[in-house]
Short mmCIF file of C-alpha atoms and ligand atoms in Angstrom, two decimals:
data_model
loop_
_atom_site.label_atom_id
_atom_site.label_comp_id
_atom_site.label_asym_id
_atom_site.label_seq_id
_atom_site.Cartn_x
_atom_site.Cartn_y
_atom_site.Cartn_z
CA MET A 1 0.00 0.00 0.00
CA ASN A 2 1.27 3.48 -0.71
CA LYS A 3 1.60 6.14 1.96
CA LYS A 4 -1.42 8.13 0.85
CA LYS A 5 -3.65 5.11 0.97
CA LEU A 6 -2.29 4.07 4.33
CA LEU A 7 -2.87 7.54 5.77
CA SER A 8 -6.44 7.62 4.56
CA SER A 9 -7.07 4.21 6.07
CA LEU A 10 -6.17 5.47 9.58
CA PRO A 11 -9.31 5.33 11.71
CA SER A 12 -10.73 8.65 12.89
CA VAL A 13 -10.98 9.63 16.55
CA ASP A 14 -14.73 9.48 16.26
CA GLU A 15 -14.67 5.98 14.84
CA ILE A 16 -12.63 4.70 17.75
CA LEU A 17 -14.70 6.50 20.39
CA LYS A 18 -17.89 5.04 18.92
CA SER A 19 -16.48 1.53 18.64
CA GLU A 20 -17.43 -1.08 21.21
CA LYS A 21 -14.09 -0.69 23.01
CA GLY A 22 -14.23 3.10 22.81
CA LEU A 23 -17.63 3.17 24.49
CA GLU A 24 -16.52 0.71 27.14
CA TRP A 25 -13.44 2.80 27.96
CA GLN A 26 -15.51 5.97 28.30
CA GLU A 27 -17.58 4.20 30.94
CA THR A 28 -14.52 3.17 32.92
CA TYR A 29 -11.95 5.94 32.47
CA PRO A 30 -12.08 9.74 32.40
CA ARG A 31 -13.39 10.68 28.95
CA ARG A 32 -10.71 13.31 28.38
CA TYR A 33 -7.98 10.68 28.79
CA VAL A 34 -9.72 8.31 26.36
CA LEU A 35 -9.77 11.15 23.86
CA LYS A 36 -6.19 12.17 24.51
CA ALA A 37 -4.87 8.62 24.25
CA THR A 38 -6.82 7.97 21.04
CA ARG A 39 -5.46 11.14 19.44
CA GLU A 40 -1.92 10.35 20.52
CA ILE A 41 -1.92 6.83 19.16
CA ILE A 42 -3.46 7.90 15.84
CA GLU A 43 -0.81 10.61 15.56
CA HIS A 44 1.90 8.14 16.45
CA ASN A 45 0.75 5.85 13.65
CA ARG A 46 0.54 8.75 11.20
CA GLN A 47 4.16 9.67 11.93
CA ALA A 48 5.22 6.04 11.55
CA ILE A 49 3.56 5.90 8.12
CA LEU A 50 5.29 9.11 7.04
CA LYS A 51 8.65 7.68 8.10
CA ASP A 52 7.94 4.42 6.25
CA GLU A 53 8.03 2.47 9.46
CA LEU A 54 4.49 1.17 9.11
CA LYS A 55 3.29 -0.81 6.14
CA GLU A 56 -0.10 -1.84 7.36
CA ILE A 57 -2.86 -0.38 9.48
CA SER A 58 -5.35 -2.29 11.54
CA LEU A 59 -7.72 -1.06 14.18
CA GLU A 60 -7.20 -4.31 16.06
CA ASP A 61 -3.49 -3.55 16.45
CA MET A 62 -4.10 -0.01 17.59
CA LEU A 63 -6.63 -0.75 20.32
CA PRO A 64 -4.26 -2.38 22.86
CA HIS A 65 -1.87 0.59 22.49
CA ILE A 66 -4.67 3.05 23.12
CA ARG A 67 -5.82 1.07 26.11
CA HIS A 68 -2.30 0.95 27.54
CA ARG A 69 -1.97 4.70 27.10
CA ILE A 70 -5.35 5.35 28.77
CA GLU A 71 -4.36 3.19 31.71
CA ARG A 72 -1.11 5.07 32.17
CA LEU A 73 -2.87 8.44 31.98
CA SER A 74 -5.56 7.37 34.45
CA ALA A 75 -3.29 5.71 36.99
CA LEU A 76 -3.03 7.44 40.36
CA SER A 77 0.35 9.02 40.91
CA LEU A 78 0.56 8.47 44.68
CA LYS A 79 0.48 4.73 45.25
CA PRO A 80 1.75 2.01 47.55
CA VAL A 81 5.28 0.63 47.12
CA ILE A 82 7.01 -2.32 48.76
CA ASN A 83 9.81 -1.00 50.95
CA ALA A 84 12.57 -3.61 50.90
CA THR A 85 15.26 -1.16 52.04
CA GLY A 86 14.95 -1.98 55.73
CA VAL A 87 14.79 1.75 56.52
CA VAL A 88 11.76 1.92 58.80
CA MET A 89 10.99 5.64 58.71
CA HIS A 90 11.94 6.17 55.08
CA THR A 91 11.46 9.87 54.40
CA ASN A 92 11.01 9.28 50.66
CA LEU A 93 8.65 6.35 51.10
CA GLY A 94 6.07 7.95 53.33
CA ARG A 95 7.83 7.82 56.72
CA SER A 96 5.53 6.16 59.25
CA VAL A 97 3.10 3.40 58.29
CA LEU A 98 -0.38 3.45 59.80
CA SER A 99 -2.28 0.31 60.71
CA GLU A 100 -5.72 -0.72 59.43
CA GLU A 101 -7.01 -0.31 62.96
CA ILE A 102 -5.97 3.34 63.01
CA LEU A 103 -7.45 3.90 59.57
CA GLU A 104 -10.75 2.47 60.81
CA ASN A 105 -10.92 5.32 63.29
CA VAL A 106 -10.14 7.85 60.58
CA LYS A 107 -12.89 6.39 58.43
CA ARG A 108 -15.45 6.60 61.21
CA VAL A 109 -14.68 10.24 61.83
CA ALA A 110 -14.06 11.43 58.28
CA CYS A 111 -16.93 9.77 56.42
CA GLY A 112 -19.53 11.70 58.37
CA TYR A 113 -19.95 14.69 60.65
CA SER A 114 -18.07 14.79 63.92
CA ASN A 115 -17.68 16.89 67.06
CA LEU A 116 -14.41 18.31 65.70
CA GLU A 117 -15.08 21.76 67.11
CA TYR A 118 -18.23 21.17 69.10
CA ASP A 119 -18.41 20.72 72.84
CA LEU A 120 -21.07 18.05 73.30
CA GLU A 121 -21.32 18.68 77.05
CA LYS A 122 -22.03 22.37 76.79
CA GLY A 123 -23.68 22.41 73.38
CA GLU A 124 -21.39 25.15 72.16
CA ARG A 125 -18.31 25.71 70.04
CA GLY A 126 -15.37 23.58 71.18
CA LYS A 127 -11.67 23.35 70.38
CA ARG A 128 -10.20 20.79 67.97
CA TYR A 129 -7.08 20.40 70.12
CA SER A 130 -9.15 19.26 73.08
CA HIS A 131 -9.55 15.80 71.51
CA ILE A 132 -5.99 14.78 72.08
CA GLN A 133 -4.84 17.08 74.84
CA ARG A 134 -5.95 14.71 77.57
CA LEU A 135 -4.05 11.78 75.99
CA LEU A 136 -0.93 13.80 75.24
CA ASN A 137 -0.82 15.14 78.78
CA GLU A 138 -1.41 11.69 80.22
CA ILE A 139 1.33 10.05 78.17
CA THR A 140 4.00 12.76 78.26
CA GLY A 141 3.29 14.08 81.76
CA ALA A 142 2.97 17.63 80.41
CA GLU A 143 0.52 20.20 81.76
CA SER A 144 -0.84 21.07 78.35
CA SER A 145 -0.36 20.40 74.64
CA LEU A 146 -1.09 21.45 71.08
CA ILE A 147 -0.74 19.80 67.73
CA VAL A 148 -0.01 21.31 64.31
CA ASN A 149 0.79 20.07 60.79
CA ASN A 150 4.38 18.98 61.34
CA ASN A 151 7.29 19.58 63.66
CA ALA A 152 8.76 22.28 61.42
CA ALA A 153 5.50 24.21 61.88
CA ALA A 154 5.57 23.49 65.62
CA VAL A 155 9.06 24.99 65.97
CA PHE A 156 8.14 27.93 63.76
CA VAL A 157 4.97 28.85 65.62
CA CYS A 158 6.69 28.49 69.02
CA LEU A 159 9.54 30.76 67.96
CA THR A 160 7.14 33.35 66.60
CA ALA A 161 4.91 33.28 69.66
CA LEU A 162 7.72 33.32 72.22
CA ALA A 163 10.66 35.12 70.66
CA LYS A 164 9.58 37.36 67.77
CA GLY A 165 11.74 40.48 67.88
CA LYS A 166 13.66 38.96 70.78
CA GLU A 167 16.81 36.89 70.99
CA ALA A 168 16.67 33.10 71.03
CA VAL A 169 19.87 31.63 72.41
CA VAL A 170 21.17 28.46 70.67
CA SER A 171 24.41 26.52 70.88
CA ARG A 172 26.56 26.58 67.69
CA GLY A 173 26.66 22.79 67.97
CA GLU A 174 22.89 22.62 67.54
CA LEU A 175 22.32 24.80 64.47
CA VAL A 176 21.23 21.76 62.55
CA GLU A 177 19.82 21.02 59.13
CA ILE A 178 17.16 18.34 58.86
CA GLY A 179 16.37 16.90 55.44
CA GLY A 180 17.22 19.87 53.24
CA SER A 181 14.67 22.56 53.90
CA PHE A 182 14.56 22.69 57.70
CA ARG A 183 17.58 24.62 58.96
CA VAL A 184 17.48 26.10 62.43
CA PRO A 185 19.04 29.48 61.51
CA ASP A 186 16.66 29.90 58.54
CA VAL A 187 13.55 28.89 60.48
CA MET A 188 14.63 31.27 63.19
CA SER A 189 15.00 34.27 60.87
CA ALA A 190 11.70 33.49 59.12
CA SER A 191 9.95 33.40 62.51
CA GLY A 192 11.16 36.86 63.42
CA ALA A 193 13.28 35.62 66.32
CA ILE A 194 16.85 36.89 66.47
CA LEU A 195 19.40 34.08 66.52
CA ARG A 196 21.92 34.46 69.32
CA GLU A 197 24.59 31.80 68.76
CA VAL A 198 26.70 30.71 71.71
CA GLY A 199 29.62 28.34 72.26
CA THR A 200 31.46 26.52 69.50
CA THR A 201 30.73 23.66 67.12
CA ASN A 202 32.06 21.02 69.50
CA LYS A 203 31.76 22.62 72.94
CA THR A 204 29.17 24.81 74.55
CA HIS A 205 29.13 25.52 78.30
CA LEU A 206 26.38 26.77 80.59
CA ARG A 207 28.39 29.96 81.12
CA ASP A 208 28.12 30.65 77.36
CA TYR A 209 24.33 30.74 77.64
CA GLU A 210 24.47 32.82 80.81
CA ALA A 211 26.79 35.39 79.25
CA ALA A 212 24.41 35.83 76.31
CA ILE A 213 21.34 36.59 78.42
CA ASN A 214 20.21 40.24 78.37
CA GLU A 215 16.95 42.20 78.68
CA ASN A 216 15.97 41.24 75.11
CA THR A 217 16.40 37.47 75.53
CA GLY A 218 13.12 35.72 74.74
CA LEU A 219 14.03 32.05 74.72
CA LEU A 220 16.72 29.48 75.47
CA LEU A 221 16.49 26.90 72.70
CA LYS A 222 17.95 23.42 72.62
CA VAL A 223 17.82 21.37 69.42
CA HIS A 224 18.33 17.62 69.41
CA GLN A 225 21.16 16.47 67.13
CA SER A 226 18.68 14.09 65.53
CA ASN A 227 20.52 13.06 62.41
CA PHE A 228 24.20 13.43 63.34
CA ARG A 229 26.56 13.12 66.29
CA THR A 230 29.58 15.05 67.43
CA ILE A 231 32.11 12.76 69.04
CA GLY A 232 35.49 13.31 70.65
CA PHE A 233 36.28 16.54 72.50
CA THR A 234 32.69 17.70 72.92
CA LYS A 235 30.23 19.18 75.36
CA GLN A 236 26.64 20.27 75.09
CA VAL A 237 24.65 21.60 78.02
CA GLU A 238 22.13 19.14 79.47
CA ILE A 239 18.50 20.16 79.50
CA ASP A 240 18.19 20.27 83.30
CA GLU A 241 21.08 22.74 83.56
CA LEU A 242 19.40 24.92 80.97
CA VAL A 243 16.08 24.71 82.82
CA THR A 244 17.75 25.89 86.02
CA LEU A 245 19.32 28.80 84.16
CA GLY A 246 16.00 29.72 82.52
CA LYS A 247 14.21 29.70 85.87
CA LYS A 248 16.89 31.92 87.43
CA HIS A 249 16.38 34.57 84.73
CA GLY A 250 12.68 34.05 84.08
CA ILE A 251 13.25 32.97 80.47
CA PRO A 252 11.37 30.05 78.91
CA VAL A 253 13.36 27.01 77.76
CA MET A 254 12.36 25.10 74.64
CA PHE A 255 13.67 21.75 73.38
CA ASP A 256 13.11 20.74 69.76
CA LEU A 257 13.38 16.99 70.13
CA GLY A 258 12.73 16.14 66.50
CA SER A 259 11.79 12.53 66.66
CA GLY A 260 9.62 12.36 69.70
CA CYS A 261 10.31 8.99 71.19
CA LEU A 262 7.73 7.94 73.77
CA ILE A 263 9.27 4.55 74.59
CA ASP A 264 12.53 4.11 76.48
CA LEU A 265 14.90 2.56 73.93
CA LYS A 266 17.69 1.72 76.39
CA PRO A 267 16.62 -1.92 76.69
CA TYR A 268 17.13 -2.07 72.91
CA GLY A 269 20.67 -0.76 73.11
CA VAL A 270 19.82 2.83 72.15
CA HIS A 271 21.16 5.15 74.83
CA ILE A 272 21.20 8.55 73.18
CA GLU A 273 17.55 9.09 72.34
CA PRO A 274 15.81 10.81 75.26
CA THR A 275 12.11 10.17 75.72
CA VAL A 276 9.65 13.03 75.63
CA GLN A 277 8.63 12.09 79.18
CA GLU A 278 12.21 12.57 80.45
CA ILE A 279 12.46 16.01 78.90
CA VAL A 280 9.07 17.09 80.24
CA LYS A 281 10.10 15.86 83.67
CA SER A 282 13.25 18.00 83.55
CA GLY A 283 10.97 21.02 83.81
CA CYS A 284 11.50 22.19 80.23
CA ASP A 285 8.80 24.74 79.36
CA ILE A 286 8.14 23.68 75.77
CA VAL A 287 9.00 20.46 73.92
CA THR A 288 8.33 19.94 70.20
CA PHE A 289 8.46 16.72 68.19
CA SER A 290 7.22 14.99 65.04
CA GLY A 291 4.18 12.77 64.82
CA ASP A 292 5.53 10.53 62.09
CA LYS A 293 9.07 9.73 63.15
CA LEU A 294 9.74 7.40 66.11
CA LEU A 295 6.25 8.02 67.43
CA GLY A 296 4.81 6.19 64.42
CA GLY A 297 1.73 8.32 63.82
CA PRO A 298 0.52 10.52 60.99
CA GLN A 299 2.40 13.65 59.93
CA GLY A 300 2.06 16.17 62.69
CA GLY A 301 3.95 18.40 65.08
CA VAL A 302 3.34 18.12 68.79
CA ILE A 303 3.94 20.94 71.26
CA VAL A 304 3.80 19.99 74.94
CA GLY A 305 4.69 21.99 78.02
CA LYS A 306 3.59 24.45 80.68
CA SER A 307 -0.06 25.59 80.42
CA GLU A 308 0.70 29.29 80.57
CA ILE A 309 3.11 29.13 77.64
CA ILE A 310 0.98 26.72 75.63
CA GLU A 311 -1.90 29.20 75.96
CA LYS A 312 0.28 31.99 74.65
CA ILE A 313 1.24 29.85 71.64
CA ALA A 314 -2.38 28.80 71.04
CA LYS A 315 -3.40 32.46 70.75
CA ASN A 316 -0.86 33.23 68.02
CA PRO A 317 -2.60 33.91 64.67
CA LEU A 318 -0.14 31.58 62.93
CA MET A 319 -1.84 28.65 64.65
CA ARG A 320 -4.70 28.96 62.18
CA ALA A 321 -2.27 28.62 59.25
CA VAL A 322 -0.71 25.45 60.61
CA ARG A 323 -3.80 23.86 62.09
CA ILE A 324 -4.24 20.14 61.83
CA ASP A 325 -7.14 18.55 59.93
CA LYS A 326 -9.63 16.02 61.24
CA LEU A 327 -8.15 13.05 59.35
CA THR A 328 -4.80 13.54 61.03
CA LEU A 329 -6.38 14.31 64.36
CA SER A 330 -8.44 11.12 64.41
CA ALA A 331 -5.42 9.03 63.36
CA PHE A 332 -3.32 10.69 66.04
CA GLU A 333 -5.83 10.00 68.77
CA ALA A 334 -5.99 6.33 67.80
CA VAL A 335 -2.18 6.03 67.73
CA LEU A 336 -1.80 7.73 71.10
CA MET A 337 -4.41 5.44 72.65
CA ASN A 338 -1.92 2.59 72.08
CA TYR A 339 0.75 4.42 74.07
CA LEU A 340 -1.29 4.17 77.27
CA ASP A 341 0.18 0.66 77.48
CA GLU A 342 3.69 0.42 76.13
CA ASP A 343 3.24 -3.22 75.09
CA LYS A 344 0.27 -2.24 72.95
CA ALA A 345 2.34 0.46 71.27
CA LYS A 346 5.05 -2.08 70.46
CA ALA A 347 2.52 -4.54 69.08
CA HIS A 348 0.10 -2.25 67.23
CA ILE A 349 2.08 0.68 65.86
CA PRO A 350 3.80 -0.55 62.68
CA THR A 351 6.79 1.81 62.90
CA VAL A 352 7.53 0.85 66.48
CA ARG A 353 6.93 -2.84 65.76
CA MET A 354 9.25 -2.90 62.73
CA LEU A 355 11.97 -1.02 64.58
CA LEU A 356 11.89 -3.18 67.70
CA GLN A 357 10.96 -6.56 66.24
CA ALA A 358 13.02 -9.53 67.31
CA VAL A 359 15.84 -10.49 64.96
CA ASN A 360 14.69 -14.10 64.74
CA GLU A 361 11.31 -12.90 63.44
CA ILE A 362 13.05 -10.96 60.69
CA LYS A 363 15.20 -13.99 59.92
CA ALA A 364 12.12 -16.21 59.66
CA ARG A 365 10.52 -13.78 57.22
CA ALA A 366 13.71 -13.58 55.14
CA LYS A 367 13.75 -17.38 54.96
CA LYS A 368 10.11 -17.44 53.94
CA ILE A 369 10.80 -14.94 51.15
CA LEU A 370 13.78 -17.02 49.99
CA THR A 371 11.76 -20.25 49.93
CA ARG A 372 9.01 -18.60 47.90
CA LEU A 373 11.53 -17.04 45.50
CA LYS A 374 13.33 -20.34 44.96
CA ARG A 375 10.04 -21.98 44.06
CA GLU A 376 9.48 -19.44 41.25
CA ILE A 377 12.98 -18.62 40.06
CA LYS A 378 15.40 -21.25 38.75
CA GLU A 379 19.03 -21.46 39.81
CA ASN A 380 20.29 -20.57 36.36
CA VAL A 381 18.33 -17.30 36.52
CA ALA A 382 19.52 -16.02 39.88
CA GLU A 383 21.61 -16.99 42.86
CA MET A 384 19.81 -16.22 46.11
CA ASP A 385 20.48 -16.61 49.80
CA VAL A 386 19.66 -15.16 53.21
CA ILE A 387 22.33 -12.86 54.64
CA GLU A 388 22.82 -11.02 57.91
CA ASP A 389 22.90 -7.27 57.46
CA SER A 390 22.00 -4.05 59.29
CA SER A 391 19.13 -1.62 58.82
CA GLN A 392 18.77 2.02 59.79
CA SER A 393 15.84 3.69 61.45
CA GLY A 394 15.71 6.59 58.97
CA GLY A 395 13.55 9.65 59.54
CA GLY A 396 16.56 11.66 60.65
CA ALA A 397 16.81 9.70 63.89
CA LEU A 398 19.34 7.38 65.53
CA PRO A 399 21.99 7.94 62.83
CA GLU A 400 24.71 5.82 64.42
CA ILE A 401 22.55 2.86 65.38
CA GLU A 402 22.76 -0.19 63.17
CA PHE A 403 19.85 -2.52 63.79
CA LYS A 404 20.79 -6.12 63.08
CA THR A 405 18.62 -7.54 60.35
CA PHE A 406 18.26 -10.34 57.79
CA ALA A 407 17.83 -9.92 54.06
CA VAL A 408 17.61 -11.96 50.88
CA ALA A 409 20.52 -11.23 48.53
CA VAL A 410 19.62 -11.75 44.87
CA ARG A 411 22.33 -12.04 42.21
CA PRO A 412 20.66 -12.15 38.81
CA LYS A 413 22.48 -14.15 36.11
CA LYS A 414 20.65 -12.99 33.00
CA LEU A 415 20.59 -9.26 33.61
CA SER A 416 22.62 -6.74 35.57
CA VAL A 417 21.72 -6.01 39.16
CA ASN A 418 21.18 -2.34 38.24
CA ARG A 419 18.71 -3.34 35.54
CA LEU A 420 16.89 -5.55 38.03
CA GLU A 421 16.69 -2.71 40.57
CA GLU A 422 15.31 -0.41 37.87
CA ARG A 423 12.70 -2.92 36.68
CA LEU A 424 11.50 -3.50 40.23
CA ARG A 425 11.19 0.25 40.74
CA HIS A 426 9.00 0.46 37.62
CA GLY A 427 6.89 -2.52 38.65
CA ASN A 428 3.34 -2.67 39.91
CA PRO A 429 3.54 -2.32 42.84
CA PRO A 430 7.00 -0.76 42.66
CA ILE A 431 9.59 -2.53 44.81
CA ILE A 432 12.35 -0.39 46.32
CA ALA A 433 15.54 -2.23 47.27
CA ARG A 434 19.22 -1.40 47.65
CA ILE A 435 22.28 -2.76 45.90
CA LYS A 436 25.32 -3.96 47.81
CA ASP A 437 28.31 -6.00 46.60
CA ASN A 438 26.65 -6.50 43.23
CA ALA A 439 23.58 -8.10 44.81
CA LEU A 440 20.08 -6.80 45.26
CA ILE A 441 19.34 -6.71 48.99
CA LEU A 442 15.77 -7.32 50.11
CA ASP A 443 15.65 -6.43 53.80
CA ALA A 444 12.91 -8.45 55.51
CA ARG A 445 12.50 -5.90 58.32
CA THR A 446 10.25 -3.58 56.34
CA VAL A 447 8.42 -6.14 54.17
CA GLY A 448 5.00 -6.93 55.62
CA ASP A 449 3.79 -10.54 55.74
CA ASN A 450 0.98 -9.46 53.42
CA GLU A 451 3.52 -8.09 50.93
CA VAL A 452 5.60 -11.25 50.48
CA GLU A 453 3.51 -12.57 47.57
CA GLY A 454 3.65 -9.22 45.76
CA LEU A 455 7.39 -9.09 46.31
CA VAL A 456 7.94 -12.59 44.93
CA LYS A 457 5.70 -11.98 41.89
CA GLY A 458 7.43 -8.67 41.21
CA ILE A 459 10.90 -10.20 41.29
CA GLU A 460 9.85 -13.17 39.22
CA GLY A 461 8.37 -10.81 36.60
CA ALA A 462 11.47 -8.60 36.55
CA MET A 463 13.73 -11.57 35.78
CA LEU A 464 11.94 -12.38 32.49
C1 PLP B 1 12.67 16.06 61.87
C2 PLP B 1 12.99 17.25 62.67
C3 PLP B 1 12.31 18.46 62.45
C4 PLP B 1 11.24 18.58 61.40
O1 PLP B 1 10.13 17.79 61.71
P1 PLP B 1 9.01 17.50 60.60
O2 PLP B 1 7.95 16.75 61.33
O3 PLP B 1 9.68 16.72 59.53
O4 PLP B 1 8.54 18.83 60.10
C5 PLP B 1 12.65 19.54 63.24
N1 PLP B 1 13.61 19.46 64.17
C6 PLP B 1 14.30 18.31 64.41
C7 PLP B 1 15.37 18.30 65.45
C8 PLP B 1 14.01 17.16 63.66
O5 PLP B 1 14.69 16.03 63.87
#
């Protein structure tokens, strides 16, 4: 057939839309994507004819391409992935994982009306924070509490409310950067507080803070070195010393804890992560921490501390800009309920469970994954075995702690390990794994029992 004839035999958009398949697609998918995909595939074929790459045209051949294109256009962008990296609070993979049980509570509250800002006792307007204040106070031992969208917002609103136009004193060893966009000096200047640096990178003494105090000092700020450590010839001032100093001069003391650990991790070999309860007990006026790091809840920023100061923060107009929504609030309440009994928190909060799970449990899961993989993938396709390895907590917390773990190491024989990693990443669901010593490492710590089949199918498919 000549080009002209071929071109004129291309089906029209209308023809395809009115065909049986076209009508079916318009029922299932957004009409604009059906139209867009149809146009694109027709155009693609037209170009192929012009370049002499296509010698025949058939509607039958075009339909699967159009369908594929429609599916890609209509797929949701934010979707589940299998996290085989072993990093529990993976900042790029959604940080904390919520349980079905917690989501049930969200569903109950969000799929209907609720008493979000209604006081059922008094029959008048209520406060949204009231729903979790009681729990937060109970668990942390604080007098009062607030919750906002994330910890960055919590720090920001506290600085604005307590130290705008005044000096906030911070050690040079604590001017930290967390994950790119949160940098203490920048947050400080945006909040209107004046940064008053004291001490040096490695050593800061109490006398450095004391010497910096003047009539314009608004706040003594301590920031947890969440994601790094200084070792060697170092000194930072302990929170209780700072509290004593603050009391002496009538200046509030704030501690940005970052992670917000509510469970004592010492029995698990982690000695440098203070609990929120310890810091509150020290007499610190304000403590801020994340909802979705070690705490294992939804994204949020918690502010706990002395009632008088919490009230001052609550009145700041910025609170409205950073206020938390009802979905997060209901998830938070359900997560916190588990913390009333520490054992429940360890059993029911996925982040906490994955972080603290027994090594032999991880090993058993790694073995199960290996057995399933070996059933599907022949020895001439890949060499696979269970290895001992270490995982990190992630989420900008516990940087120096290596949690012992078990993983399946996969060495593909018919394709490169980089190609395998890439194919898994493009899979459905995508599987995210790391490469080490020319093997793909599937860390069993972060793979749920209900994800094993998906993982095995994904790897089997990627080997083809
Ligand atoms: C993580 C962290 C933050 C930011 O918390 P987000 O909840 O991510 O906004 C602030 N300060 C410290 C010390 C942190 O570790």
